[in-house]
Amino acid sequence: MGDHAPEAAEVFDLGAFLPYRMAVAAERLSVGMSKRYRDEFGISIAEWRVLVNIADRGAVSVRDIEREVHLEKSKASRAASRLEAGGYVTKAVNAQDRRLVVLQLTEAGEALMAQLARIAMAYQARLDQMLAPEIAPLNRAIDRILSDL
Amino acid sequence: MGDHAPEAAEVFDLGAFLPYRMAVAAERLSVGMSKRYRDEFGISIAEWRVLVNIADRGAVSVRDIEREVHLEKSKASRAASRLEAGGYVTKAVNAQDRRLVVLQLTEAGEALMAQLARIAMAYQARLDQMLAPEIAPLNRAIDRILSDL
DNA sequence: CCTCGCTCGTTGCGACTGCAATGGTTGCGG
DNA sequence: CCGCAACCATTGCAGTCGCAACGAGCGAGG
């Protein structure tokens, strides 16, 4: 028995552990955005990613979304369904390959996207400014993490 | 090409949007770790954070965990319960303030923690090496994100 | 033509999540 | 001493998640 003592010596410094730090930082960055999206427009992060992808490419399938914006396919599928229910997206069958879905923005979807894009760009500008000194190496580091490993 | 189609002009470049980039990068970093923790030890990320916090501080409450390692209190509470069920942690009532819980590692918990810490430190070393050129500014950027905003 | 292996999107399932509400505890102000 | 606001941990709930399984569609090979 004896020492139930504190082991004060740092067993492991979570505050210096990169995966933890990145996760917390990423959540911080998302939270402002996503809260605003959710409260003001009823849009989740997954839905936002789907929206952007459709806006960029005009017509996409669930598979495309999965590949392009890192959304597991069931998540992409459900996000698309919610967007359809909200009237922002239409879902159709691809005539050339009837396994594929064709997702496209409605007018409401385009309008929404325009608003969200404005907010996002303003946010990005603020971040760029705030991180000015280290934005370049930060982006290099992220690129490396995304490509390697 | 009577295209009403592609709007090719980039509406919004998600691939350059920092919150998105950070989220994907953070997930990448976590995935290796968390998969291994899960498969080999049955431990989730939340449980891992709780474990580290207890290991570092000897005896903590749910509130402490919430503050120290960014876990919403219900999440911390449930993670602690799972760890208790797994035999890694004991839960008791703080005698000075009976609202508080006292979480402590069992011997099994300490043994587990030792293993996880070794894996984590090896992973951290690998990341440090991989990101050597930009690790310093990366850490500055993360610190700025965590403190500001 | 039919079969077989593969792809795509959806859905069932059990687990997990955040949030709000709950029950229990404390300590301060009167 | 009492009442009451603040605090702590847990839990109910409805929504979401990841994974595996599924049905439907495709196309190559015989």
XYZ file of C-alpha atoms (C1' of nucleotides) in Angstrom:
358
model
C 0.000 0.000 0.000
C 1.778 3.090 1.056
C 2.138 5.420 -1.781
C -1.048 6.353 -3.414
C 1.054 9.456 -3.930
C 0.709 11.943 -6.745
C 3.573 10.867 -9.025
C 3.993 14.561 -9.583
C 6.666 13.906 -12.189
C 5.002 14.379 -15.541
C 4.014 10.981 -16.774
C 3.042 12.344 -20.135
C 2.558 15.895 -21.274
C -0.680 15.895 -23.195
C -0.373 19.622 -23.731
C 2.656 19.006 -25.924
C 1.205 16.047 -27.817
C 0.614 17.110 -31.378
C -2.465 15.012 -32.164
C -4.154 16.436 -29.101
C -3.065 19.979 -29.863
C -4.244 19.736 -33.434
C -7.575 18.292 -32.412
C -8.254 21.046 -29.925
C -7.092 23.758 -32.300
C -9.187 22.356 -35.136
C -12.212 22.246 -32.903
C -11.627 25.845 -31.882
C -11.494 26.918 -35.500
C -14.585 24.963 -36.405
C -16.648 25.989 -33.465
C -17.081 29.597 -34.408
C -18.015 28.744 -37.943
C -20.184 25.766 -37.243
C -22.118 27.403 -34.451
C -22.954 30.278 -36.712
C -23.907 27.971 -39.546
C -26.048 25.914 -37.262
C -27.795 28.741 -35.462
C -28.287 31.036 -38.402
C -28.831 28.603 -41.224
C -29.345 25.169 -39.693
C -26.330 23.771 -41.520
C -23.839 21.299 -40.072
C -20.198 20.961 -41.003
C -20.883 17.879 -43.079
C -23.639 19.694 -44.938
C -21.373 22.665 -45.475
C -18.731 20.470 -47.047
C -21.268 18.875 -49.337
C -22.604 22.268 -50.300
C -19.170 23.610 -51.167
C -18.349 20.589 -53.240
C -21.529 20.828 -55.251
C -21.068 24.552 -55.684
C -17.564 24.035 -57.001
C -18.273 21.209 -59.377
C -21.845 21.738 -60.435
C -23.054 18.162 -60.200
C -21.542 15.499 -58.037
C -22.227 12.018 -56.715
C -21.907 10.783 -53.160
C -18.738 9.016 -54.159
C -17.271 12.283 -55.425
C -18.017 13.962 -52.146
C -16.454 11.169 -50.202
C -13.248 11.529 -52.179
C -13.137 15.279 -52.414
C -14.018 16.504 -48.970
C -13.152 13.670 -46.623
C -16.638 12.575 -45.688
C -17.356 8.926 -45.108
C -19.971 7.885 -47.624
C -22.832 7.265 -45.241
C -22.173 10.653 -43.725
C -22.116 12.249 -47.149
C -25.293 10.451 -48.109
C -27.151 11.580 -45.022
C -25.890 15.120 -45.279
C -27.113 15.227 -48.868
C -30.498 13.911 -47.791
C -30.809 16.596 -45.147
C -29.882 19.246 -47.681
C -32.478 17.844 -50.046
C -35.088 17.913 -47.303
C -34.145 21.518 -46.644
C -34.675 22.408 -50.269
C -31.068 23.311 -50.976
C -30.206 20.384 -53.181
C -31.858 18.143 -55.718
C -31.091 14.485 -55.981
C -31.468 12.615 -59.244
C -30.252 9.458 -60.885
C -27.370 9.643 -63.316
C -28.695 8.433 -66.657
C -25.359 7.087 -67.870
C -24.758 5.090 -64.720
C -27.891 4.553 -62.693
C -25.939 3.611 -59.599
C -24.756 7.181 -59.299
C -26.634 10.076 -57.811
C -26.568 13.539 -59.293
C -26.607 16.242 -56.674
C -27.203 19.828 -57.716
C -27.925 23.074 -55.978
C -31.376 24.600 -56.093
C -31.703 28.356 -56.257
C -32.120 28.391 -52.520
C -28.966 26.323 -52.300
C -27.017 28.769 -54.392
C -28.257 31.660 -52.329
C -27.311 29.884 -49.148
C -23.928 29.005 -50.519
C -23.274 32.615 -51.432
C -23.971 33.693 -47.883
C -21.905 30.970 -46.307
C -19.021 31.634 -48.651
C -18.977 35.287 -47.683
C -18.843 34.423 -44.011
C -16.188 31.801 -44.550
C -13.985 34.111 -46.570
C -14.205 36.802 -43.941
C -13.249 34.248 -41.321
C -10.339 33.045 -43.392
C -9.125 36.598 -43.837
C -9.244 37.131 -40.103
C -7.273 33.961 -39.515
C -4.712 34.884 -42.131
C -4.195 38.160 -40.395
C -4.067 36.697 -36.933
C -1.551 34.059 -37.977
C 0.335 36.180 -40.427
C 3.857 35.380 -39.230
C 3.435 31.626 -39.296
C 0.735 31.052 -41.853
C 3.126 29.835 -44.525
C 4.932 27.216 -42.447
C 1.605 26.246 -40.903
C 0.263 25.465 -44.336
C 3.401 23.555 -45.237
C 3.076 21.500 -42.080
C -0.543 20.696 -42.786
C 0.273 19.734 -46.354
C 2.922 17.400 -45.112
C 0.564 15.802 -42.633
C -2.063 15.378 -45.317
C 0.284 13.848 -47.857
C 2.659 11.837 -45.729
C 1.886 9.447 -42.942
C -21.724 22.857 -74.674
C -24.821 24.734 -73.978
C -23.731 24.550 -70.485
C -25.796 25.970 -67.755
C -23.319 23.755 -66.144
C -20.145 23.848 -64.221
C -19.661 27.376 -62.935
C -16.085 26.290 -63.206
C -14.893 29.456 -61.561
C -14.119 28.455 -58.016
C -16.983 29.483 -55.853
C -15.045 28.714 -52.740
C -11.827 26.821 -52.298
C -12.422 24.460 -49.415
C -8.956 23.023 -49.855
C -7.507 26.342 -48.748
C -9.915 26.940 -45.900
C -7.992 26.678 -42.668
C -10.727 25.240 -40.432
C -11.272 22.469 -42.959
C -7.569 21.837 -43.390
C -6.993 21.702 -39.668
C -9.904 19.362 -39.124
C -8.699 16.923 -41.747
C -5.112 17.093 -40.557
C -6.155 16.602 -36.944
C -8.220 13.602 -37.905
C -5.286 12.141 -39.789
C -3.057 12.501 -36.771
C -5.633 10.998 -34.454
C -6.622 8.131 -36.625
C -3.426 6.137 -36.345
C -3.281 6.568 -32.603
C -6.923 6.046 -31.860
C -7.267 2.992 -34.054
C -4.377 1.394 -32.310
C -5.702 2.316 -28.882
C -9.081 0.977 -29.768
C -7.991 -2.269 -31.378
C -5.199 -3.140 -29.014
C -6.513 -1.798 -25.725
C -10.168 -0.909 -26.226
C -9.529 2.718 -25.333
C -11.151 5.710 -27.030
C -9.675 9.161 -27.399
C -11.841 10.524 -24.617
C -10.739 7.734 -22.331
C -7.140 8.332 -23.270
C -7.390 11.969 -22.316
C -8.958 11.096 -18.988
C -6.273 8.532 -18.342
C -3.472 10.985 -19.046
C -4.993 13.598 -16.842
C -5.335 11.240 -13.910
C -1.853 9.923 -14.448
C -0.440 13.424 -14.388
C -2.317 14.733 -11.410
C -2.888 11.666 -9.295
C -6.478 12.345 -8.326
C -8.904 14.446 -10.301
C -12.586 15.256 -10.534
C -14.752 15.329 -13.610
C -14.653 19.097 -13.502
C -10.847 19.030 -13.548
C -10.862 16.847 -16.603
C -13.290 19.095 -18.359
C -11.024 22.059 -17.782
C -7.699 20.403 -18.375
C -8.229 18.288 -21.449
C -11.122 19.879 -23.289
C -13.756 17.246 -22.666
C -17.342 18.278 -22.185
C -18.365 17.155 -18.733
C -20.855 14.503 -19.722
C -18.266 13.078 -22.058
C -15.680 13.100 -19.298
C -18.120 11.506 -16.903
C -18.982 8.706 -19.269
C -15.389 8.108 -20.260
C -14.512 7.820 -16.582
C -17.350 5.359 -16.060
C -16.124 3.208 -18.902
C -12.616 3.261 -17.483
C -13.999 2.276 -14.112
C -15.944 -0.563 -15.683
C -12.756 -1.666 -17.384
C -10.934 -1.745 -14.068
C -8.488 1.028 -14.911
C -9.870 3.665 -12.609
C -11.550 3.933 -9.233
C -14.265 6.429 -8.505
C -14.864 7.758 -5.009
C -16.478 10.705 -3.303
C -14.299 13.574 -2.210
C -14.635 13.823 1.571
C -13.958 17.560 1.719
C -16.554 18.365 -0.916
C -18.991 15.571 -1.495
C -20.110 16.995 -4.802
C -16.745 16.094 -6.267
C -15.588 12.760 -7.545
C -12.107 11.450 -6.953
C -10.753 9.500 -9.876
C -7.587 7.481 -9.444
C -5.707 4.903 -11.436
C -5.742 1.283 -10.411
C -2.622 -0.777 -10.924
C -4.060 -1.969 -14.191
C -4.649 1.650 -15.087
C -1.046 2.564 -14.396
C 0.193 -0.347 -16.423
C -2.072 0.609 -19.300
C -0.985 4.208 -19.075
C 2.648 3.208 -19.224
C 2.038 1.298 -22.434
C -0.008 4.036 -24.046
C 2.533 6.663 -23.086
C 5.313 4.728 -24.744
C 3.337 4.463 -27.949
C 2.380 8.105 -27.847
C 5.911 9.294 -27.269
C 7.170 7.222 -30.149
C 4.483 8.706 -32.344
C 5.336 12.200 -31.220
C 9.004 11.586 -32.005
C 8.073 10.436 -35.466
C 5.966 13.513 -36.050
C 8.700 15.803 -34.764
C 11.072 14.270 -37.218
C 8.666 14.364 -40.093
C 7.806 18.001 -39.481
C 11.227 19.087 -38.348
C 11.520 22.206 -40.496
C 8.180 23.693 -39.490
C 7.525 22.230 -36.099
C 8.380 25.423 -34.243
C 6.141 27.776 -36.206
C 3.451 25.107 -36.237
C 3.454 25.071 -32.482
C 3.387 28.845 -32.348
C 0.424 28.900 -34.688
C -1.456 26.369 -32.614
C -0.696 28.282 -29.430
C -2.049 31.401 -31.018
C -5.206 29.646 -32.103
C -5.682 28.200 -28.647
C -5.173 31.458 -26.830
C -6.685 34.006 -29.175
C -9.976 33.846 -30.940
C -27.997 -14.352 -73.326
C -26.452 -15.268 -68.429
C -23.278 -15.198 -64.647
C -20.122 -13.258 -61.643
C -17.389 -9.797 -59.424
C -17.415 -5.190 -58.533
C -19.241 -0.438 -57.572
C -22.628 2.839 -55.687
C -25.902 4.656 -52.335
C -28.778 3.627 -48.510
C -29.962 1.813 -44.154
C -29.912 -1.062 -39.642
C -27.500 -1.322 -35.663
C -25.173 -0.314 -31.496
C -22.403 3.192 -29.738
C -21.501 7.832 -28.985
C -22.555 12.858 -28.874
C -24.167 17.511 -26.925
C -27.520 19.666 -24.381
C -30.691 20.362 -20.921
C -32.687 18.771 -16.840
C -32.097 16.307 -12.491
C -30.659 15.243 -7.712
C -27.535 16.032 -4.409
C -24.144 19.257 -2.051
C -22.030 23.458 -0.568
C -21.405 27.928 1.375
C -22.863 32.652 1.512
C -26.053 36.278 3.109
C -29.414 37.411 6.131
C -29.996 28.805 11.882
C -32.302 28.853 7.340
C -32.951 29.737 2.528
C -31.091 30.023 -1.784
C -28.067 30.480 -5.531
C -24.181 28.243 -7.397
C -21.887 24.189 -8.284
C -20.909 19.152 -9.332
C -21.767 14.737 -11.607
C -25.030 11.949 -13.805
C -28.594 10.787 -16.928
C -32.594 11.127 -20.521
C -33.211 12.236 -24.924
C -32.962 12.961 -29.649
C -29.741 13.362 -33.057
C -25.500 11.656 -35.199
C -21.722 8.570 -35.979
C -18.992 4.609 -38.208
C -19.245 0.151 -39.876
C -21.139 -3.673 -42.035
C -24.710 -5.510 -44.759
C -27.774 -4.940 -48.350
C -30.136 -4.261 -52.919
C -29.615 -2.395 -57.277
C -26.861 -1.542 -61.315
C -22.886 -2.178 -64.196
C -19.703 -4.562 -67.450
C -16.471 -8.145 -68.793
C -16.133 -12.951 -70.198
C -18.009 -17.031 -71.839
